[in-house]
JSON list of C-alpha atoms and ligand atoms in Angstrom, two decimals:
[
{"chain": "A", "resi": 24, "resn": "UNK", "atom": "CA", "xyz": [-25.21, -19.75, 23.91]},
{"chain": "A", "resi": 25, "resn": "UNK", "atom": "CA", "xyz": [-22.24, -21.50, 23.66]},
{"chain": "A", "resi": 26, "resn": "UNK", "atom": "CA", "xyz": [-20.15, -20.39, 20.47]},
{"chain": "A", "resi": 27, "resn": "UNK", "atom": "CA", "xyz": [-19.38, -22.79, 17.93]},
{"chain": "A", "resi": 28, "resn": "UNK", "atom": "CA", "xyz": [-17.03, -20.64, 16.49]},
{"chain": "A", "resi": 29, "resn": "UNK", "atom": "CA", "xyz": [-13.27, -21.57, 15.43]},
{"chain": "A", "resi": 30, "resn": "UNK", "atom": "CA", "xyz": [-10.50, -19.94, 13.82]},
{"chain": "A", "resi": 31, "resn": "UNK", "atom": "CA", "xyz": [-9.37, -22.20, 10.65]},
{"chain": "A", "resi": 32, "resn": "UNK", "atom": "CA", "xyz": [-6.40, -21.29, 8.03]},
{"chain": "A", "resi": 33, "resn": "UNK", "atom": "CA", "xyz": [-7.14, -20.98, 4.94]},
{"chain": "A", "resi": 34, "resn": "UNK", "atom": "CA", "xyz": [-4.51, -22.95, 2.66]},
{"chain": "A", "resi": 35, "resn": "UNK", "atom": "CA", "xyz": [-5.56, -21.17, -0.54]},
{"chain": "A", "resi": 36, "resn": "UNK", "atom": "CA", "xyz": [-4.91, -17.59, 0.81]},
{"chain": "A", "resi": 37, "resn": "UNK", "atom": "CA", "xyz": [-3.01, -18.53, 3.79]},
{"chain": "A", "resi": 38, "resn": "UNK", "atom": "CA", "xyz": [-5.04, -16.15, 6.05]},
{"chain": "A", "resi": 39, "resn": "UNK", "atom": "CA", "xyz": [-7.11, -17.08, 9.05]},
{"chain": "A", "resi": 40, "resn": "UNK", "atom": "CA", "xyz": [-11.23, -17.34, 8.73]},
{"chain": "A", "resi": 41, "resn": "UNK", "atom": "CA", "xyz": [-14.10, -18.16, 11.34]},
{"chain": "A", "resi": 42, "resn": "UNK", "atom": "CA", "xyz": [-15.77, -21.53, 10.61]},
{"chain": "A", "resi": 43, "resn": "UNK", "atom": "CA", "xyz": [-19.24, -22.63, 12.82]},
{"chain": "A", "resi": 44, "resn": "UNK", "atom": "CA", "xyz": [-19.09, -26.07, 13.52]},
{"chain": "A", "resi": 45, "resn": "UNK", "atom": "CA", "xyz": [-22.89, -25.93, 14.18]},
{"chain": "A", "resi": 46, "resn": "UNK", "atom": "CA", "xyz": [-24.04, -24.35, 10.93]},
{"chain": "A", "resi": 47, "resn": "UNK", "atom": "CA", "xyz": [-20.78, -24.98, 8.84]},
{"chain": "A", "resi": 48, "resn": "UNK", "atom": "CA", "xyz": [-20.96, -21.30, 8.30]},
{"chain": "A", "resi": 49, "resn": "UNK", "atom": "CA", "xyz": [-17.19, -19.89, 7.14]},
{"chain": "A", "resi": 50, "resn": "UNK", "atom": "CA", "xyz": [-16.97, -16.42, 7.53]},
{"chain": "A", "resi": 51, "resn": "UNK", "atom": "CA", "xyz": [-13.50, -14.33, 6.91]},
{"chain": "A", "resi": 52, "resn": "UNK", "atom": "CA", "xyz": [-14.14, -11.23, 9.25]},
{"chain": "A", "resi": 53, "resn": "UNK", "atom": "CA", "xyz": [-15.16, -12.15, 13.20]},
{"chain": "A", "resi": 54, "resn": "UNK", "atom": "CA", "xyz": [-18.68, -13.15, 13.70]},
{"chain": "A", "resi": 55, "resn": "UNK", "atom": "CA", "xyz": [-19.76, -9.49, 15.62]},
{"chain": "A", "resi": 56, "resn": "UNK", "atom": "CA", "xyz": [-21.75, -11.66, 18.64]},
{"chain": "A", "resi": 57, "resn": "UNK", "atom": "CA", "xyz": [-17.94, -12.35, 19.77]},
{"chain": "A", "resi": 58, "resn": "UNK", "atom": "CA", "xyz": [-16.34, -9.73, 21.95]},
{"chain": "A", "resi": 59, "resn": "UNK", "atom": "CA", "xyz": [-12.75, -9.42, 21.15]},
{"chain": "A", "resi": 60, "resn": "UNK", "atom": "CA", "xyz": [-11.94, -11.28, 24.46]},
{"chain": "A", "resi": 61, "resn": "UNK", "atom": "CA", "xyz": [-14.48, -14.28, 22.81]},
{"chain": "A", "resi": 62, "resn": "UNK", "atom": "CA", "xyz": [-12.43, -14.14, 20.15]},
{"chain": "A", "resi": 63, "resn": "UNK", "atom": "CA", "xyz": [-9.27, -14.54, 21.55]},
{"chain": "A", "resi": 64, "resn": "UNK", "atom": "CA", "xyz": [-9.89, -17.34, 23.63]},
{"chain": "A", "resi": 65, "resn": "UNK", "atom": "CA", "xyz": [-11.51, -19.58, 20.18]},
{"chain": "A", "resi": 66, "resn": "UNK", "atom": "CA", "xyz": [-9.93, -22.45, 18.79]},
{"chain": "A", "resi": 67, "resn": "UNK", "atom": "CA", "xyz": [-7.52, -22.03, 16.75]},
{"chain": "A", "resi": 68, "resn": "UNK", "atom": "CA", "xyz": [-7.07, -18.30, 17.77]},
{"chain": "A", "resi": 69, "resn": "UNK", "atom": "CA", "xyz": [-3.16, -18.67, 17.56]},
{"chain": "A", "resi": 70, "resn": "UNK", "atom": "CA", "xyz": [-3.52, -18.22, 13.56]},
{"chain": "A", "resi": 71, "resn": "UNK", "atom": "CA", "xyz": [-4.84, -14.89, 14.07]},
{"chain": "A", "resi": 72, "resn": "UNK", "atom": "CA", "xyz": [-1.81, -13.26, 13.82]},
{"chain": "A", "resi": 73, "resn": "UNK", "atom": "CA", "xyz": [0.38, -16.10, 12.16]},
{"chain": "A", "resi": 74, "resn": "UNK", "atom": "CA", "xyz": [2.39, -14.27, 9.45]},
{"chain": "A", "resi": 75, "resn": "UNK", "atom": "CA", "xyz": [1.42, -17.19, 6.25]},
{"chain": "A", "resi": 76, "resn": "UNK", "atom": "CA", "xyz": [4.78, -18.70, 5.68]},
{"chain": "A", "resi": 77, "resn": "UNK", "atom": "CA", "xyz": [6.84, -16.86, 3.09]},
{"chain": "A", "resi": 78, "resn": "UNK", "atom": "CA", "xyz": [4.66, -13.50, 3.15]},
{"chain": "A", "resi": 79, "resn": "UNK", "atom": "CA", "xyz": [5.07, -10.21, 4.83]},
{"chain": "A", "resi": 80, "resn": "UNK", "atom": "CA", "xyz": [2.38, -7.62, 5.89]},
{"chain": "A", "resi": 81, "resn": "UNK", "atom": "CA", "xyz": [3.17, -3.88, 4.90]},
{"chain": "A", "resi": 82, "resn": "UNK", "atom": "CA", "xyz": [1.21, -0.65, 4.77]},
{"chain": "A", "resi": 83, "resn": "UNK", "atom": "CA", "xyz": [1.97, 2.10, 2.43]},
{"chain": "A", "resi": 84, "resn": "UNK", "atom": "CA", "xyz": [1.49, 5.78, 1.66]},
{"chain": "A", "resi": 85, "resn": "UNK", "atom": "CA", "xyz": [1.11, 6.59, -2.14]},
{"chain": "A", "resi": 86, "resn": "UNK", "atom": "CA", "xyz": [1.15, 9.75, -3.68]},
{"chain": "A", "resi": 87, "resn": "UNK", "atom": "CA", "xyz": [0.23, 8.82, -7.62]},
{"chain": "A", "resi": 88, "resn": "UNK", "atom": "CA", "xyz": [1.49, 11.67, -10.26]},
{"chain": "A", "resi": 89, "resn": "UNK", "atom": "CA", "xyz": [0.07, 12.45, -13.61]},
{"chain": "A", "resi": 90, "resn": "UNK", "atom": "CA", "xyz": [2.08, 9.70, -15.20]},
{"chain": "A", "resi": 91, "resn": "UNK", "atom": "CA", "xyz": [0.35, 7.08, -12.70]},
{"chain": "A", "resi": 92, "resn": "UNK", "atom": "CA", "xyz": [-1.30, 3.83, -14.05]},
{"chain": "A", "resi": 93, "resn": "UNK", "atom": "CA", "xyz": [-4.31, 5.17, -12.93]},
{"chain": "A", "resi": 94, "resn": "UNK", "atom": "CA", "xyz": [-3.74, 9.11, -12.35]},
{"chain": "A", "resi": 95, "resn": "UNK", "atom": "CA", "xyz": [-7.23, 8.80, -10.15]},
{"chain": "A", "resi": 96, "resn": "UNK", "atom": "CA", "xyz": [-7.82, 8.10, -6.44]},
{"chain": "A", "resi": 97, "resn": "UNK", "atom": "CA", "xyz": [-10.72, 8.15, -3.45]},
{"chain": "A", "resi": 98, "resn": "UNK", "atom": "CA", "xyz": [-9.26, 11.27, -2.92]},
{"chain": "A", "resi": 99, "resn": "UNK", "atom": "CA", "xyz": [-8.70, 13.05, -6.60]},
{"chain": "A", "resi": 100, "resn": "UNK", "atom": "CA", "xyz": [-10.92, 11.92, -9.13]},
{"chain": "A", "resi": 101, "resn": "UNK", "atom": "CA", "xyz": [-8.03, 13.22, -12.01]},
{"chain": "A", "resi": 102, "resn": "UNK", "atom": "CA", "xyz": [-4.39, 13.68, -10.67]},
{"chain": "A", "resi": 103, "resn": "UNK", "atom": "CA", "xyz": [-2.40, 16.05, -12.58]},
{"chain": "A", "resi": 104, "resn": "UNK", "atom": "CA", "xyz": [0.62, 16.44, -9.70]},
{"chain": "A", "resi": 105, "resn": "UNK", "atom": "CA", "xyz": [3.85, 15.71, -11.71]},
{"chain": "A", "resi": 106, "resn": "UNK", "atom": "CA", "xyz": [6.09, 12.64, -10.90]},
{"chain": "A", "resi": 107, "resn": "UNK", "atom": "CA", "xyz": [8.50, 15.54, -9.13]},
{"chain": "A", "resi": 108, "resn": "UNK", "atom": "CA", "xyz": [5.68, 17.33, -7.08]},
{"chain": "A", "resi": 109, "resn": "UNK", "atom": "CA", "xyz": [4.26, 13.94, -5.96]},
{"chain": "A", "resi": 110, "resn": "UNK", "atom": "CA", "xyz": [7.92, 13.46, -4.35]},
{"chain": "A", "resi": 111, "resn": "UNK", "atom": "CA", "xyz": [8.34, 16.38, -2.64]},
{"chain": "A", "resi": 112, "resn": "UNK", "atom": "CA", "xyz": [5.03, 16.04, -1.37]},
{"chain": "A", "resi": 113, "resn": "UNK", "atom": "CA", "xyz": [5.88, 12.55, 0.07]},
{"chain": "A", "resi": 114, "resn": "UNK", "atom": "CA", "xyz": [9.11, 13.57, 1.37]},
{"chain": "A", "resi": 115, "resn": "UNK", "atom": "CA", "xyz": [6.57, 16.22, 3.18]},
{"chain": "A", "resi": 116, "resn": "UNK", "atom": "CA", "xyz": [5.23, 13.52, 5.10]},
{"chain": "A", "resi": 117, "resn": "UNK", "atom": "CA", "xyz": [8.22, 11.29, 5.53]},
{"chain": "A", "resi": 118, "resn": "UNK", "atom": "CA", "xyz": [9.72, 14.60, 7.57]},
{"chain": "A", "resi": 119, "resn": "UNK", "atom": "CA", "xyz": [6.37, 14.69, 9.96]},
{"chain": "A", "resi": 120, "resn": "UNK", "atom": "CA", "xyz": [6.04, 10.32, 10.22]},
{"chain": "A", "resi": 121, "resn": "UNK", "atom": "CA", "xyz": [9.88, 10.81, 10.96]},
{"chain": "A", "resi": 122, "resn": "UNK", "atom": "CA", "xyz": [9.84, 6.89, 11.34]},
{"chain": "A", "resi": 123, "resn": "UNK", "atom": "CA", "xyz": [6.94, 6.57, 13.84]},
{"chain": "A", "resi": 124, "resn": "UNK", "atom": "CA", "xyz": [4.24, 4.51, 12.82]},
{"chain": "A", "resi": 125, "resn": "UNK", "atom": "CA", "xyz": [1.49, 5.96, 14.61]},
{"chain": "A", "resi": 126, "resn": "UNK", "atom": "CA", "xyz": [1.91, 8.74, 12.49]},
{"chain": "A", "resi": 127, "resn": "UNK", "atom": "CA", "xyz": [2.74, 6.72, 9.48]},
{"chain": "A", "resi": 128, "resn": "UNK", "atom": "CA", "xyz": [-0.65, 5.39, 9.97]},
{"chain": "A", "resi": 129, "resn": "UNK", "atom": "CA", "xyz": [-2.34, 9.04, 10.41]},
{"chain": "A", "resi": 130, "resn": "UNK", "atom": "CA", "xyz": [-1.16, 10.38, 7.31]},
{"chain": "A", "resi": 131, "resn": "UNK", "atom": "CA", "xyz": [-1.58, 7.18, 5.24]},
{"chain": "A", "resi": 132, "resn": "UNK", "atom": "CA", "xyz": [-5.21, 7.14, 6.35]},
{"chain": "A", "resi": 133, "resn": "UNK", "atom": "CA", "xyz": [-5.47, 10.72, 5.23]},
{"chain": "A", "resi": 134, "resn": "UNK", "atom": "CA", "xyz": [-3.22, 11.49, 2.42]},
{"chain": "A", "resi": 135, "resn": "UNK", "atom": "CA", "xyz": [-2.57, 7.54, 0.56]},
{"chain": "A", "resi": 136, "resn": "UNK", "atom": "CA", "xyz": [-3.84, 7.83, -2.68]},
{"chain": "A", "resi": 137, "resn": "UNK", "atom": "CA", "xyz": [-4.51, 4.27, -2.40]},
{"chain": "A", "resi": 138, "resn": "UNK", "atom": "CA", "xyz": [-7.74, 2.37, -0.77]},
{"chain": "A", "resi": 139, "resn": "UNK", "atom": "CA", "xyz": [-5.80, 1.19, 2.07]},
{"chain": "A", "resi": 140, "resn": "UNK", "atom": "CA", "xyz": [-6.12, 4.35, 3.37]},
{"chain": "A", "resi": 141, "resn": "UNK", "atom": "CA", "xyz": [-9.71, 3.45, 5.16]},
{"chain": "A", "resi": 142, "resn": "UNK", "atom": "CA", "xyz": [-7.00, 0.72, 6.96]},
{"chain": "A", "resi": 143, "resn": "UNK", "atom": "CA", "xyz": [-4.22, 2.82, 7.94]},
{"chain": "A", "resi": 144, "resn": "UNK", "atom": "CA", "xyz": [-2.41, 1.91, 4.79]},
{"chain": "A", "resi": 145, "resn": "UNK", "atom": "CA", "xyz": [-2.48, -1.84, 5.19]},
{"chain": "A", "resi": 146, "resn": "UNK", "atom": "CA", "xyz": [-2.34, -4.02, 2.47]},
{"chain": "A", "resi": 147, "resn": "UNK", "atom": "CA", "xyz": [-2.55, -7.28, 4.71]},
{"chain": "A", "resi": 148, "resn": "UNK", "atom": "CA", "xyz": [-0.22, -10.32, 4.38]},
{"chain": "A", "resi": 149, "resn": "UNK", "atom": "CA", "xyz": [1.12, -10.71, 0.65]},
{"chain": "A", "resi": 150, "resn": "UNK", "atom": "CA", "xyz": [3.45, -13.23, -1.05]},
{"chain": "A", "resi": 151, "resn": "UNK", "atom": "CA", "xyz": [6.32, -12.32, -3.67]},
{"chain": "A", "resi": 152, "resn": "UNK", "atom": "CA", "xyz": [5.19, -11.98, -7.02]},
{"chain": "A", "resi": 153, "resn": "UNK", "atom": "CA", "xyz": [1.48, -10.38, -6.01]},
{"chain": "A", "resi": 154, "resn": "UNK", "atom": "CA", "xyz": [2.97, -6.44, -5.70]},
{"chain": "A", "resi": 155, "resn": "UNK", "atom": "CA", "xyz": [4.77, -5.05, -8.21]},
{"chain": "A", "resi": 156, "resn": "UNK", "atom": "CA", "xyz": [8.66, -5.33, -7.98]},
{"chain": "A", "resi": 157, "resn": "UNK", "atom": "CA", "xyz": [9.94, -2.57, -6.85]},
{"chain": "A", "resi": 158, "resn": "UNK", "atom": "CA", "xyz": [7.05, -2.68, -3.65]},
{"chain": "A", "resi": 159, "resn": "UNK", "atom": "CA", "xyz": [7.55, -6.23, -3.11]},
{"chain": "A", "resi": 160, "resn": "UNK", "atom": "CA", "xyz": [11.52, -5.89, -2.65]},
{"chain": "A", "resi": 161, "resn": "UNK", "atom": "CA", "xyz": [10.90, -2.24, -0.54]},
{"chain": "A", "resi": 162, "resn": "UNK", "atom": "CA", "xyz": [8.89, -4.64, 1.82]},
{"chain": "A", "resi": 163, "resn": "UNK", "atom": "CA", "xyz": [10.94, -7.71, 1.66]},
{"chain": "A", "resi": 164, "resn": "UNK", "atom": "CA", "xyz": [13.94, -5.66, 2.50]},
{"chain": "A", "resi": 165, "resn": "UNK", "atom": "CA", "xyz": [12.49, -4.26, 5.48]},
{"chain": "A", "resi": 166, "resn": "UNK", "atom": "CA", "xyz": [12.83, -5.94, 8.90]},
{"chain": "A", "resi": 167, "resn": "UNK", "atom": "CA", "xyz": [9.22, -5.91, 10.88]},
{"chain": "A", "resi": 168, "resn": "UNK", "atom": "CA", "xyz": [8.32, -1.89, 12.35]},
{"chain": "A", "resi": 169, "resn": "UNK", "atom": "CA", "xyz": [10.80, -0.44, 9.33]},
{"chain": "A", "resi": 170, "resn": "UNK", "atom": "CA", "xyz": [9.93, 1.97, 6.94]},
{"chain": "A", "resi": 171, "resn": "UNK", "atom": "CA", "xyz": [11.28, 2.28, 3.11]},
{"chain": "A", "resi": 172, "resn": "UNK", "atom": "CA", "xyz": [12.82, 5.20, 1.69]},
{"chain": "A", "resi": 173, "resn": "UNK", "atom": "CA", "xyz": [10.41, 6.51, -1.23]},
{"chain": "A", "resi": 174, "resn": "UNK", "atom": "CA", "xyz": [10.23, 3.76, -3.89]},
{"chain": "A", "resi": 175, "resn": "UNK", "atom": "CA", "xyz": [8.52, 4.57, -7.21]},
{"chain": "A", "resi": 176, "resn": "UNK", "atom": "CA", "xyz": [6.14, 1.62, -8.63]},
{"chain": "A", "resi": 177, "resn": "UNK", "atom": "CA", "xyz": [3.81, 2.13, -12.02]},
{"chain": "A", "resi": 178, "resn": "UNK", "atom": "CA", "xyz": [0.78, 3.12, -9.59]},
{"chain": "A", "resi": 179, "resn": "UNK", "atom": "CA", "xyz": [3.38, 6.22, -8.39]},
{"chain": "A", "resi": 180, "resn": "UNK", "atom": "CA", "xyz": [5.67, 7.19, -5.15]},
{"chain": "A", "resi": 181, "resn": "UNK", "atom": "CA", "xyz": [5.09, 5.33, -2.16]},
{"chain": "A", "resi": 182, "resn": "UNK", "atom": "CA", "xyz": [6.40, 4.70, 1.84]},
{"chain": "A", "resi": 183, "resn": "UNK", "atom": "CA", "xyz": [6.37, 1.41, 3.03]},
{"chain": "A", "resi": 184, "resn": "UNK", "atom": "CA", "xyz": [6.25, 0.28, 5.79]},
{"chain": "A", "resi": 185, "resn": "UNK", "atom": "CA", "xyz": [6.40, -3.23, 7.03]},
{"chain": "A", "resi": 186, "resn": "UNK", "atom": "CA", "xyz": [4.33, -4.54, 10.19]},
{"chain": "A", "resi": 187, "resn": "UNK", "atom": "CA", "xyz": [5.05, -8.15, 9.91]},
{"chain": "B", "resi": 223, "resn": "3TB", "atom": "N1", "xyz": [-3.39, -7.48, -1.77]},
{"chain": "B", "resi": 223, "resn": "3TB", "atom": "C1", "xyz": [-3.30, -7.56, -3.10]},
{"chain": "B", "resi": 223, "resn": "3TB", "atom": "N2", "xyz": [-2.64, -8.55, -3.66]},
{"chain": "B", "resi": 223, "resn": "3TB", "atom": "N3", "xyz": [-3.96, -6.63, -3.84]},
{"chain": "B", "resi": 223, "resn": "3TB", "atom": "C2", "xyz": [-3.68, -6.46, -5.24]},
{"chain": "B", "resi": 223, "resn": "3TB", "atom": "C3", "xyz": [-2.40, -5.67, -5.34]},
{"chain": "B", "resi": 223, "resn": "3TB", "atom": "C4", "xyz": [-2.06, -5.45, -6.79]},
{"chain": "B", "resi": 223, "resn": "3TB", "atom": "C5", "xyz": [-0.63, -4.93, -6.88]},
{"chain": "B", "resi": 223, "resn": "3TB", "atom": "N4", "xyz": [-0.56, -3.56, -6.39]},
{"chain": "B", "resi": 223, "resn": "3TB", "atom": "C6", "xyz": [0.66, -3.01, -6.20]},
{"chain": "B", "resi": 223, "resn": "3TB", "atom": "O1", "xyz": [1.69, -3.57, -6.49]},
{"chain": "B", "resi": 223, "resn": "3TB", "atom": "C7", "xyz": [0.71, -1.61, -5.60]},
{"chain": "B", "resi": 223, "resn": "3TB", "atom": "C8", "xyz": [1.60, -1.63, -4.37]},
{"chain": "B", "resi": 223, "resn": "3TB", "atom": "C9", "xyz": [0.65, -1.81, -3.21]},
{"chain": "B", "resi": 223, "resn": "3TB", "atom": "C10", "xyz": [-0.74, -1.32, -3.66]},
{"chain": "B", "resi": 223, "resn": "3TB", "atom": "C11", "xyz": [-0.60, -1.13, -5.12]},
{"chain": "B", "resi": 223, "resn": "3TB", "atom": "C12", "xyz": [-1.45, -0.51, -5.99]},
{"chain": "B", "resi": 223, "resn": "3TB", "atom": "C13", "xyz": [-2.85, -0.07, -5.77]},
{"chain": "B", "resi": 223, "resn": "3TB", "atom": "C14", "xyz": [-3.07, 1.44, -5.92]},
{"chain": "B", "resi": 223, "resn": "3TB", "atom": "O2", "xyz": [-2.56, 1.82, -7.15]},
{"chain": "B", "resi": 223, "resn": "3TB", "atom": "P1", "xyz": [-3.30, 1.52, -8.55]},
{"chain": "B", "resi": 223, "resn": "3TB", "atom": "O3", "xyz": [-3.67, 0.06, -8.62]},
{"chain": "B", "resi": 223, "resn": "3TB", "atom": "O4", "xyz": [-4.53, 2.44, -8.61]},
{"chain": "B", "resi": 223, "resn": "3TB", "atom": "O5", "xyz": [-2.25, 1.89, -9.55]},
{"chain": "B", "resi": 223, "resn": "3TB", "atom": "N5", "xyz": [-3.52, -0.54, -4.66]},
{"chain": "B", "resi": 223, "resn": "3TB", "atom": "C15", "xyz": [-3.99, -1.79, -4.71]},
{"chain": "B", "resi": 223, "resn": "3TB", "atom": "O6", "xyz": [-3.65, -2.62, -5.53]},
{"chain": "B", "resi": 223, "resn": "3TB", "atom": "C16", "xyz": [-4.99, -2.13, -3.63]},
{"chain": "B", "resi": 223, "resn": "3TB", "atom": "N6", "xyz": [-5.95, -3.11, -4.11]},
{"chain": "B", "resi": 223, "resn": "3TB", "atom": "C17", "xyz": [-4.18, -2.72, -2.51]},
{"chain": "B", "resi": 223, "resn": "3TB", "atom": "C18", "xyz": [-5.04, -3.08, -1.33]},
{"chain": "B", "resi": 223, "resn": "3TB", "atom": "C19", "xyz": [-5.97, -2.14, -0.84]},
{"chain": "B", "resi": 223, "resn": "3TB", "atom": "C20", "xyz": [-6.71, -2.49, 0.29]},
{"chain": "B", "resi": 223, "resn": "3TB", "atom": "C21", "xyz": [-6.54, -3.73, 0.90]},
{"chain": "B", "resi": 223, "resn": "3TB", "atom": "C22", "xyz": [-5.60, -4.63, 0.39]},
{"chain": "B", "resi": 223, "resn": "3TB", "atom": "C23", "xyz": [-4.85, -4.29, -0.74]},
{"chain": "B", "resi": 223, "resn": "3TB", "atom": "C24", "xyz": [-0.16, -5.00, -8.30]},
{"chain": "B", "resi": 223, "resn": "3TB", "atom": "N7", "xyz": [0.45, -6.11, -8.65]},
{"chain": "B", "resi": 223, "resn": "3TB", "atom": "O7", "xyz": [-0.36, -4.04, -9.03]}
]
């Protein structure tokens, strides 16, 4: 059957989607009948991995702390770390990822306190003013494949890392 699929940009989010020009079906993850070759060769593949103007993509590792916005997480219903442990606990992990993102994206998947951690820690493709300050000028400051120093946000101590 001859796919009717297309890859279309969405101008409200600025991220790609998968429209059927058959059924007029819009869809934002790929349709699973495509093999990733399929999908490669659609129309309008090329936005795929477009970075929306004026955004970056980053993934993060957060360690919250007692004082956290929300002192809970997939992995610890009530977090009673302090501010200071949830440091040292990061800087922990920034010793093993020692700048590699492969295991950036190991340890984010198991140790993030945040739900990005089922995607390696990535938050997608965001535009200034939708993270909270400190995170959006960590990841604005980075160049593509760097990693912050620990930065400390209301949600608690994170890495960042930024992939596009
Ligand atoms: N893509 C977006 N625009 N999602 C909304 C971001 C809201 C924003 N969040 C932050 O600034 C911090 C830094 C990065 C993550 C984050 C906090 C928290 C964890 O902390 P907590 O809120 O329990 O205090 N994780 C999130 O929000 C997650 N939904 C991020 C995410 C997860 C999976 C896929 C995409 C995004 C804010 N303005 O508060």
């Amino acid at each position: 059957m001859s796919s009717a699929w297309e890859v279309r940009l969405s101008n409200s989010r600025g991220v790609p989607y998968f429209y059927n020009t058959e059924t007029q079906q819009s869809v934002w993850e790929a349709p699973s009948e495509l093999s990733s070759d399929q999908i490669k060769a659609l129309p309008g593949a090329e936005h795929l991995n477009a970075t929306p103007p004026g955004q970056v993509r980053a993934s993060h590792l957060l360690v919250k702390h007692k004082d956290s916005r929300r002192p809970s997480s997939w992995k610890e219903p009530t977090i009673t770390r302090t501010k200071e442990e949830a440091i040292n606990i990061l800087k922990g992990y920034q010793a093993q990822i020692g700048g590699d993102p492969k295991k950036f994206a190991e340890l984010a998947s198991k140790y993030s306190d945040c739900s990005s951690h089922s995607n390696n820690g990535d938050l997608g493709f965001f535009g200034r003013g939708q993270m909270q300050k400190p995170f959006e000028d960590a990841a604005y400051g980075l160049k593509p494949g760097e990693m912050s120093d620990i930065i400390s946000t209301d949600s608690g101590v994170h890495i960042v890392l930024r992939t596009a």
